[in-house]
């Protein structure tokens, strides 16, 4: 944890090699994203070992996903204005997991302000399926009980307003809630799209699970197979980004 530093809602990690090959703006999924420097530590630090400079947004999910997408985009833009992404010739990549993919896709600039998006385990379920108790309470007490935009509206917005051609979608073979195929169809329906889909071994929590276990249980709880998948994932991202 010594290399991590916090700047407001953003956790920053400089590359271990000293000079960066580029910058990654990361948004995690669901409540894992409240402490991305812990829950996604293994994956993000593995990317740092490759030479990436990392900026991970810390947030607690709400129902208004568009507002949170706007907030994340503003936070990253403010960070960029400080000179964190120093070399405009280097790639500035966006990386998301689960809900984090949706928030990147809803960014106000339509993805045009980055070199590409790597979307891990894209998830676009309704509030009723994602948090049924909250949805039921919302209907009972009269507060918002569906995500905004809704799943259908999200895909429509991607089709009409998302302008980034380069997208790497990654799904895991045992992920029962992944919806990457539906997103890929929408992306590929756009002119000049260059989106691709890759499948790796693992499940929905593979990008986060190793970091969580080490922080909760210590290094003895590491699963070498999951770490191997994280290493493979990071190599995939590096190869695709170059």
PDB file of C-alpha atoms in Angstrom:
ATOM      1  CA  UNK A   1       0.000   0.000   0.000  1.00  0.00           C
ATOM      2  CA  UNK A   2       3.005   2.305   0.323  1.00  0.00           C
ATOM      3  CA  UNK A   3       2.889   3.388  -3.326  1.00  0.00           C
ATOM      4  CA  UNK A   4      -0.769   4.410  -3.234  1.00  0.00           C
ATOM      5  CA  UNK A   5      -1.753   7.980  -2.451  1.00  0.00           C
ATOM      6  CA  UNK A   6      -5.162   9.592  -2.209  1.00  0.00           C
ATOM      7  CA  UNK A   7      -6.270  12.798  -3.877  1.00  0.00           C
ATOM      8  CA  UNK A   8      -9.883  13.456  -2.939  1.00  0.00           C
ATOM      9  CA  UNK A   9     -12.038  10.650  -4.345  1.00  0.00           C
ATOM     10  CA  UNK A  10      -9.206   9.364  -6.540  1.00  0.00           C
ATOM     11  CA  UNK A  11      -6.565   6.819  -5.538  1.00  0.00           C
ATOM     12  CA  UNK A  12      -3.313   7.202  -7.466  1.00  0.00           C
ATOM     13  CA  UNK A  13      -0.586   4.671  -8.194  1.00  0.00           C
ATOM     14  CA  UNK A  14       2.617   5.514 -10.012  1.00  0.00           C
ATOM     15  CA  UNK A  15       4.233   2.792 -12.152  1.00  0.00           C
ATOM     16  CA  UNK A  16       6.866   0.758 -10.375  1.00  0.00           C
ATOM     17  CA  UNK A  17       9.355   1.246 -13.228  1.00  0.00           C
ATOM     18  CA  UNK A  18       9.532   5.007 -12.725  1.00  0.00           C
ATOM     19  CA  UNK A  19       8.451   6.190 -16.189  1.00  0.00           C
ATOM     20  CA  UNK A  20       4.898   5.545 -17.302  1.00  0.00           C
ATOM     21  CA  UNK A  21       3.813   3.997 -20.594  1.00  0.00           C
ATOM     22  CA  UNK A  22       0.395   5.615 -20.219  1.00  0.00           C
ATOM     23  CA  UNK A  23      -2.466   6.289 -17.810  1.00  0.00           C
ATOM     24  CA  UNK A  24      -5.471   4.167 -16.841  1.00  0.00           C
ATOM     25  CA  UNK A  25      -8.650   5.699 -15.386  1.00  0.00           C
ATOM     26  CA  UNK A  26     -10.378   2.931 -13.438  1.00  0.00           C
ATOM     27  CA  UNK A  27     -13.948   2.611 -12.137  1.00  0.00           C
ATOM     28  CA  UNK A  28     -14.839  -0.497 -10.169  1.00  0.00           C
ATOM     29  CA  UNK A  29     -18.153  -2.231  -9.736  1.00  0.00           C
ATOM     30  CA  UNK A  30     -20.820  -2.081  -7.056  1.00  0.00           C
ATOM     31  CA  UNK A  31     -19.593  -1.702  -3.472  1.00  0.00           C
ATOM     32  CA  UNK A  32     -16.131  -3.013  -4.345  1.00  0.00           C
ATOM     33  CA  UNK A  33     -15.489   0.453  -5.737  1.00  0.00           C
ATOM     34  CA  UNK A  34     -15.669   2.172  -2.351  1.00  0.00           C
ATOM     35  CA  UNK A  35     -12.060   1.140  -1.686  1.00  0.00           C
ATOM     36  CA  UNK A  36     -10.582   0.293  -5.100  1.00  0.00           C
ATOM     37  CA  UNK A  37      -7.018   0.488  -3.787  1.00  0.00           C
ATOM     38  CA  UNK A  38      -7.867  -2.542  -1.616  1.00  0.00           C
ATOM     39  CA  UNK A  39     -10.473  -4.581  -3.465  1.00  0.00           C
ATOM     40  CA  UNK A  40      -8.783  -4.287  -6.876  1.00  0.00           C
ATOM     41  CA  UNK A  41      -5.274  -4.031  -5.509  1.00  0.00           C
ATOM     42  CA  UNK A  42      -3.803  -7.093  -7.231  1.00  0.00           C
ATOM     43  CA  UNK A  43      -5.060  -6.206 -10.697  1.00  0.00           C
ATOM     44  CA  UNK A  44      -4.208  -2.508 -10.470  1.00  0.00           C
ATOM     45  CA  UNK A  45      -0.754  -3.118  -9.029  1.00  0.00           C
ATOM     46  CA  UNK A  46      -0.075  -5.721 -11.731  1.00  0.00           C
ATOM     47  CA  UNK A  47      -0.903  -3.052 -14.307  1.00  0.00           C
ATOM     48  CA  UNK A  48       1.404  -0.677 -12.437  1.00  0.00           C
ATOM     49  CA  UNK A  49       4.177  -3.274 -12.707  1.00  0.00           C
ATOM     50  CA  UNK A  50       3.708  -3.159 -16.478  1.00  0.00           C
ATOM     51  CA  UNK A  51       4.321   0.579 -16.479  1.00  0.00           C
ATOM     52  CA  UNK A  52       0.820   2.034 -16.269  1.00  0.00           C
ATOM     53  CA  UNK A  53      -0.006   5.061 -14.123  1.00  0.00           C
ATOM     54  CA  UNK A  54      -3.312   4.347 -12.318  1.00  0.00           C
ATOM     55  CA  UNK A  55      -6.141   6.611 -11.188  1.00  0.00           C
ATOM     56  CA  UNK A  56      -9.011   4.757  -9.461  1.00  0.00           C
ATOM     57  CA  UNK A  57     -12.242   6.552  -8.525  1.00  0.00           C
ATOM     58  CA  UNK A  58     -13.760   5.743  -5.124  1.00  0.00           C
ATOM     59  CA  UNK A  59     -17.579   5.901  -4.931  1.00  0.00           C
ATOM     60  CA  UNK A  60     -20.691   4.259  -3.502  1.00  0.00           C
ATOM     61  CA  UNK A  61     -23.262   3.314  -6.185  1.00  0.00           C
ATOM     62  CA  UNK A  62     -26.637   5.020  -6.333  1.00  0.00           C
ATOM     63  CA  UNK A  63     -29.649   4.829  -8.605  1.00  0.00           C
ATOM     64  CA  UNK A  64     -28.687   7.787 -10.824  1.00  0.00           C
ATOM     65  CA  UNK A  65     -25.924   6.244 -12.894  1.00  0.00           C
ATOM     66  CA  UNK A  66     -25.794   9.158 -15.324  1.00  0.00           C
ATOM     67  CA  UNK A  67     -25.049  11.582 -12.498  1.00  0.00           C
ATOM     68  CA  UNK A  68     -22.310   9.295 -11.208  1.00  0.00           C
ATOM     69  CA  UNK A  69     -20.859   8.879 -14.708  1.00  0.00           C
ATOM     70  CA  UNK A  70     -20.737  12.676 -15.011  1.00  0.00           C
ATOM     71  CA  UNK A  71     -19.121  12.953 -11.585  1.00  0.00           C
ATOM     72  CA  UNK A  72     -16.437  10.380 -12.380  1.00  0.00           C
ATOM     73  CA  UNK A  73     -15.665  12.048 -15.711  1.00  0.00           C
ATOM     74  CA  UNK A  74     -15.302  15.444 -14.005  1.00  0.00           C
ATOM     75  CA  UNK A  75     -13.016  13.993 -11.317  1.00  0.00           C
ATOM     76  CA  UNK A  76     -10.736  12.413 -13.909  1.00  0.00           C
ATOM     77  CA  UNK A  77     -10.765  15.592 -16.010  1.00  0.00           C
ATOM     78  CA  UNK A  78      -9.784  17.687 -12.983  1.00  0.00           C
ATOM     79  CA  UNK A  79      -6.974  15.239 -12.254  1.00  0.00           C
ATOM     80  CA  UNK A  80      -5.738  15.445 -15.833  1.00  0.00           C
ATOM     81  CA  UNK A  81      -5.666  19.247 -15.543  1.00  0.00           C
ATOM     82  CA  UNK A  82      -3.144  18.924 -12.697  1.00  0.00           C
ATOM     83  CA  UNK A  83      -0.692  17.230 -15.069  1.00  0.00           C
ATOM     84  CA  UNK A  84      -1.154  13.682 -13.799  1.00  0.00           C
ATOM     85  CA  UNK A  85      -1.381  12.411 -17.382  1.00  0.00           C
ATOM     86  CA  UNK A  86       1.751  14.278 -18.431  1.00  0.00           C
ATOM     87  CA  UNK A  87       2.410  13.151 -22.002  1.00  0.00           C
ATOM     88  CA  UNK A  88      -0.430  13.594 -24.540  1.00  0.00           C
ATOM     89  CA  UNK A  89       1.402  11.187 -26.849  1.00  0.00           C
ATOM     90  CA  UNK A  90       0.913   8.339 -24.369  1.00  0.00           C
ATOM     91  CA  UNK A  91      -2.341   6.348 -24.240  1.00  0.00           C
ATOM     92  CA  UNK A  92      -5.028   7.423 -21.778  1.00  0.00           C
ATOM     93  CA  UNK A  93      -7.127   4.324 -21.328  1.00  0.00           C
ATOM     94  CA  UNK A  94     -10.364   3.769 -19.418  1.00  0.00           C
ATOM     95  CA  UNK A  95     -10.890   0.537 -17.504  1.00  0.00           C
ATOM     96  CA  UNK A  96     -14.121  -0.570 -15.853  1.00  0.00           C
ATOM     97  CA  UNK A  97     -15.452  -3.582 -13.987  1.00  0.00           C
ATOM     98  CA  UNK A  98     -19.158  -4.467 -13.884  1.00  0.00           C
ATOM     99  CA  UNK A  99     -21.070  -1.228 -13.148  1.00  0.00           C
ATOM    100  CA  UNK A 100     -17.855   0.682 -13.749  1.00  0.00           C
ATOM    101  CA  UNK A 101     -18.090  -0.244 -17.442  1.00  0.00           C
ATOM    102  CA  UNK A 102     -21.535   1.365 -17.645  1.00  0.00           C
ATOM    103  CA  UNK A 103     -20.312   4.561 -15.993  1.00  0.00           C
ATOM    104  CA  UNK A 104     -17.454   4.865 -18.485  1.00  0.00           C
ATOM    105  CA  UNK A 105     -19.869   4.239 -21.363  1.00  0.00           C
ATOM    106  CA  UNK A 106     -22.124   7.050 -20.073  1.00  0.00           C
ATOM    107  CA  UNK A 107     -19.277   9.584 -19.831  1.00  0.00           C
ATOM    108  CA  UNK A 108     -20.325  13.019 -21.165  1.00  0.00           C
ATOM    109  CA  UNK A 109     -17.600  12.980 -23.827  1.00  0.00           C
ATOM    110  CA  UNK A 110     -18.884   9.713 -25.302  1.00  0.00           C
ATOM    111  CA  UNK A 111     -15.484   8.090 -24.837  1.00  0.00           C
ATOM    112  CA  UNK A 112     -13.797  10.516 -27.216  1.00  0.00           C
ATOM    113  CA  UNK A 113     -11.373  11.762 -24.562  1.00  0.00           C
ATOM    114  CA  UNK A 114      -9.530   8.459 -24.228  1.00  0.00           C
ATOM    115  CA  UNK A 115      -7.582   6.021 -26.382  1.00  0.00           C
ATOM    116  CA  UNK A 116      -9.969   3.142 -25.690  1.00  0.00           C
ATOM    117  CA  UNK A 117     -12.061   1.332 -23.084  1.00  0.00           C
ATOM    118  CA  UNK A 118     -11.387  -2.070 -21.535  1.00  0.00           C
ATOM    119  CA  UNK A 119     -14.698  -3.287 -20.081  1.00  0.00           C
ATOM    120  CA  UNK A 120     -14.537  -6.255 -17.693  1.00  0.00           C
ATOM    121  CA  UNK A 121     -17.719  -8.204 -16.887  1.00  0.00           C
ATOM    122  CA  UNK A 122     -20.137  -5.555 -18.181  1.00  0.00           C
ATOM    123  CA  UNK A 123     -23.349  -5.619 -16.149  1.00  0.00           C
ATOM    124  CA  UNK A 124     -26.513  -3.709 -17.033  1.00  0.00           C
ATOM    125  CA  UNK A 125     -29.261  -5.302 -14.938  1.00  0.00           C
ATOM    126  CA  UNK A 126     -32.300  -3.433 -13.666  1.00  0.00           C
ATOM    127  CA  UNK A 127     -32.499  -2.257 -10.055  1.00  0.00           C
ATOM    128  CA  UNK A 128     -35.165  -4.867  -9.395  1.00  0.00           C
ATOM    129  CA  UNK A 129     -32.741  -7.644 -10.278  1.00  0.00           C
ATOM    130  CA  UNK A 130     -29.620  -6.023  -8.844  1.00  0.00           C
ATOM    131  CA  UNK A 131     -31.023  -4.851  -5.507  1.00  0.00           C
ATOM    132  CA  UNK A 132     -34.589  -6.209  -5.222  1.00  0.00           C
ATOM    133  CA  UNK A 133     -35.050  -5.072  -1.613  1.00  0.00           C
ATOM    134  CA  UNK A 134     -34.201  -1.470  -2.471  1.00  0.00           C
ATOM    135  CA  UNK A 135     -36.446  -1.581  -5.511  1.00  0.00           C
ATOM    136  CA  UNK A 136     -39.337  -2.878  -3.399  1.00  0.00           C
ATOM    137  CA  UNK A 137     -38.756  -0.189  -0.771  1.00  0.00           C
ATOM    138  CA  UNK A 138     -38.613   2.450  -3.473  1.00  0.00           C
ATOM    139  CA  UNK A 139     -41.997   1.476  -4.784  1.00  0.00           C
ATOM    140  CA  UNK A 140     -43.436   1.369  -1.271  1.00  0.00           C
ATOM    141  CA  UNK A 141     -42.051   4.699  -0.057  1.00  0.00           C
ATOM    142  CA  UNK A 142     -42.043   6.635  -3.304  1.00  0.00           C
ATOM    143  CA  UNK A 143     -38.324   7.130  -4.047  1.00  0.00           C
ATOM    144  CA  UNK A 144     -36.430   6.227  -7.204  1.00  0.00           C
ATOM    145  CA  UNK A 145     -36.478   2.452  -7.647  1.00  0.00           C
ATOM    146  CA  UNK A 146     -34.929   2.071 -11.106  1.00  0.00           C
ATOM    147  CA  UNK A 147     -31.525   2.955 -12.359  1.00  0.00           C
ATOM    148  CA  UNK A 148     -31.247   6.010 -14.560  1.00  0.00           C
ATOM    149  CA  UNK A 149     -30.716   5.427 -17.378  1.00  0.00           C
ATOM    150  CA  UNK A 150     -32.501   2.084 -17.402  1.00  0.00           C
ATOM    151  CA  UNK A 151     -30.832  -0.951 -19.017  1.00  0.00           C
ATOM    152  CA  UNK A 152     -32.629  -0.357 -22.333  1.00  0.00           C
ATOM    153  CA  UNK A 153     -31.908   3.368 -22.236  1.00  0.00           C
ATOM    154  CA  UNK A 154     -28.240   2.664 -21.510  1.00  0.00           C
ATOM    155  CA  UNK A 155     -27.802   0.561 -24.636  1.00  0.00           C
ATOM    156  CA  UNK A 156     -29.735   3.105 -26.693  1.00  0.00           C
ATOM    157  CA  UNK A 157     -27.475   5.872 -25.427  1.00  0.00           C
ATOM    158  CA  UNK A 158     -24.375   3.820 -26.273  1.00  0.00           C
ATOM    159  CA  UNK A 159     -25.692   3.247 -29.796  1.00  0.00           C
ATOM    160  CA  UNK A 160     -26.471   6.923 -30.372  1.00  0.00           C
ATOM    161  CA  UNK A 161     -23.863   8.869 -28.422  1.00  0.00           C
ATOM    162  CA  UNK A 162     -20.863   6.681 -27.533  1.00  0.00           C
ATOM    163  CA  UNK A 163     -18.128   7.594 -29.988  1.00  0.00           C
ATOM    164  CA  UNK A 164     -15.105   5.511 -28.940  1.00  0.00           C
ATOM    165  CA  UNK A 165     -14.366   2.885 -31.611  1.00  0.00           C
ATOM    166  CA  UNK A 166     -11.707   0.925 -29.668  1.00  0.00           C
ATOM    167  CA  UNK A 167     -13.254  -1.236 -26.953  1.00  0.00           C
ATOM    168  CA  UNK A 168     -11.973  -4.455 -25.411  1.00  0.00           C
ATOM    169  CA  UNK A 169     -14.767  -6.439 -23.761  1.00  0.00           C
ATOM    170  CA  UNK A 170     -13.655  -9.190 -21.389  1.00  0.00           C
ATOM    171  CA  UNK A 171     -15.997 -11.810 -20.001  1.00  0.00           C
ATOM    172  CA  UNK A 172     -15.146 -14.665 -17.618  1.00  0.00           C
ATOM    173  CA  UNK A 173     -16.280 -18.200 -18.366  1.00  0.00           C
ATOM    174  CA  UNK A 174     -18.144 -18.749 -15.066  1.00  0.00           C
ATOM    175  CA  UNK A 175     -19.688 -15.287 -14.843  1.00  0.00           C
ATOM    176  CA  UNK A 176     -23.461 -15.813 -14.736  1.00  0.00           C
ATOM    177  CA  UNK A 177     -24.321 -12.085 -14.717  1.00  0.00           C
ATOM    178  CA  UNK A 178     -22.076 -10.901 -17.542  1.00  0.00           C
ATOM    179  CA  UNK A 179     -23.845  -9.034 -20.358  1.00  0.00           C
ATOM    180  CA  UNK A 180     -20.902  -8.323 -22.634  1.00  0.00           C
ATOM    181  CA  UNK A 181     -22.457 -10.010 -25.671  1.00  0.00           C
ATOM    182  CA  UNK A 182     -25.401  -7.619 -25.699  1.00  0.00           C
ATOM    183  CA  UNK A 183     -23.068  -4.659 -25.404  1.00  0.00           C
ATOM    184  CA  UNK A 184     -20.854  -6.000 -28.191  1.00  0.00           C
ATOM    185  CA  UNK A 185     -23.833  -6.213 -30.552  1.00  0.00           C
ATOM    186  CA  UNK A 186     -24.681  -2.570 -29.893  1.00  0.00           C
ATOM    187  CA  UNK A 187     -21.089  -1.409 -30.281  1.00  0.00           C
ATOM    188  CA  UNK A 188     -20.552  -3.332 -33.505  1.00  0.00           C
ATOM    189  CA  UNK A 189     -23.714  -1.872 -35.010  1.00  0.00           C
ATOM    190  CA  UNK A 190     -21.972   1.517 -35.151  1.00  0.00           C
ATOM    191  CA  UNK A 191     -19.972   2.586 -38.219  1.00  0.00           C
ATOM    192  CA  UNK A 192     -16.203   1.948 -38.086  1.00  0.00           C
ATOM    193  CA  UNK A 193     -16.403   0.064 -34.796  1.00  0.00           C
ATOM    194  CA  UNK A 194     -13.289  -1.854 -33.699  1.00  0.00           C
ATOM    195  CA  UNK A 195     -14.665  -3.551 -30.569  1.00  0.00           C
ATOM    196  CA  UNK A 196     -13.561  -7.075 -29.673  1.00  0.00           C
ATOM    197  CA  UNK A 197     -14.620  -9.644 -27.078  1.00  0.00           C
ATOM    198  CA  UNK A 198     -12.274 -11.994 -25.218  1.00  0.00           C
ATOM    199  CA  UNK A 199     -13.170 -14.776 -22.766  1.00  0.00           C
ATOM    200  CA  UNK A 200     -10.939 -15.769 -19.853  1.00  0.00           C
ATOM    201  CA  UNK A 201     -11.278 -18.363 -17.111  1.00  0.00           C
ATOM    202  CA  UNK A 202     -12.851 -17.081 -13.903  1.00  0.00           C
ATOM    203  CA  UNK A 203     -16.033 -15.499 -12.555  1.00  0.00           C
ATOM    204  CA  UNK A 204     -17.522 -12.068 -11.962  1.00  0.00           C
ATOM    205  CA  UNK A 205     -15.252 -11.327  -8.998  1.00  0.00           C
ATOM    206  CA  UNK A 206     -12.006 -12.486 -10.590  1.00  0.00           C
ATOM    207  CA  UNK A 207     -10.676  -8.926 -11.133  1.00  0.00           C
ATOM    208  CA  UNK A 208     -11.163  -8.164  -7.422  1.00  0.00           C
ATOM    209  CA  UNK A 209     -11.065 -11.402  -5.465  1.00  0.00           C
ATOM    210  CA  UNK A 210      -7.303 -11.805  -5.011  1.00  0.00           C
ATOM    211  CA  UNK A 211      -6.941  -8.311  -3.607  1.00  0.00           C
ATOM    212  CA  UNK A 212      -9.865  -8.813  -1.247  1.00  0.00           C
ATOM    213  CA  UNK A 213      -8.588 -12.128   0.091  1.00  0.00           C
ATOM    214  CA  UNK A 214      -5.087 -10.873   0.726  1.00  0.00           C
ATOM    215  CA  UNK A 215      -6.339  -7.841   2.631  1.00  0.00           C
ATOM    216  CA  UNK A 216      -8.791  -9.853   4.724  1.00  0.00           C
ATOM    217  CA  UNK A 217      -6.913 -13.123   5.231  1.00  0.00           C
ATOM    218  CA  UNK A 218      -3.275 -12.474   4.448  1.00  0.00           C
ATOM    219  CA  UNK A 219      -0.992 -13.846   1.740  1.00  0.00           C
ATOM    220  CA  UNK A 220      -1.622 -17.473   2.744  1.00  0.00           C
ATOM    221  CA  UNK A 221      -5.109 -17.174   1.244  1.00  0.00           C
ATOM    222  CA  UNK A 222      -3.828 -16.365  -2.250  1.00  0.00           C
ATOM    223  CA  UNK A 223      -5.154 -18.548  -5.033  1.00  0.00           C
ATOM    224  CA  UNK A 224      -2.382 -19.027  -7.638  1.00  0.00           C
ATOM    225  CA  UNK A 225      -4.943 -19.859 -10.337  1.00  0.00           C
ATOM    226  CA  UNK A 226      -6.789 -16.572  -9.835  1.00  0.00           C
ATOM    227  CA  UNK A 227      -3.522 -14.661  -9.775  1.00  0.00           C
ATOM    228  CA  UNK A 228      -2.565 -16.347 -13.041  1.00  0.00           C
ATOM    229  CA  UNK A 229      -5.829 -15.131 -14.607  1.00  0.00           C
ATOM    230  CA  UNK A 230      -5.155 -11.591 -13.362  1.00  0.00           C
ATOM    231  CA  UNK A 231      -1.695 -11.748 -14.939  1.00  0.00           C
ATOM    232  CA  UNK A 232      -3.211 -13.021 -18.183  1.00  0.00           C
ATOM    233  CA  UNK A 233      -5.806 -10.240 -18.072  1.00  0.00           C
ATOM    234  CA  UNK A 234      -3.153  -7.570 -17.604  1.00  0.00           C
ATOM    235  CA  UNK A 235      -1.111  -8.956 -20.492  1.00  0.00           C
ATOM    236  CA  UNK A 236      -4.255  -8.930 -22.653  1.00  0.00           C
ATOM    237  CA  UNK A 237      -4.913  -5.288 -21.795  1.00  0.00           C
ATOM    238  CA  UNK A 238      -1.317  -4.329 -22.526  1.00  0.00           C
ATOM    239  CA  UNK A 239      -1.268  -6.106 -25.867  1.00  0.00           C
ATOM    240  CA  UNK A 240      -4.592  -4.592 -26.898  1.00  0.00           C
ATOM    241  CA  UNK A 241      -3.615  -1.059 -25.836  1.00  0.00           C
ATOM    242  CA  UNK A 242      -0.397  -0.962 -27.848  1.00  0.00           C
TER     243      UNK A 242
END
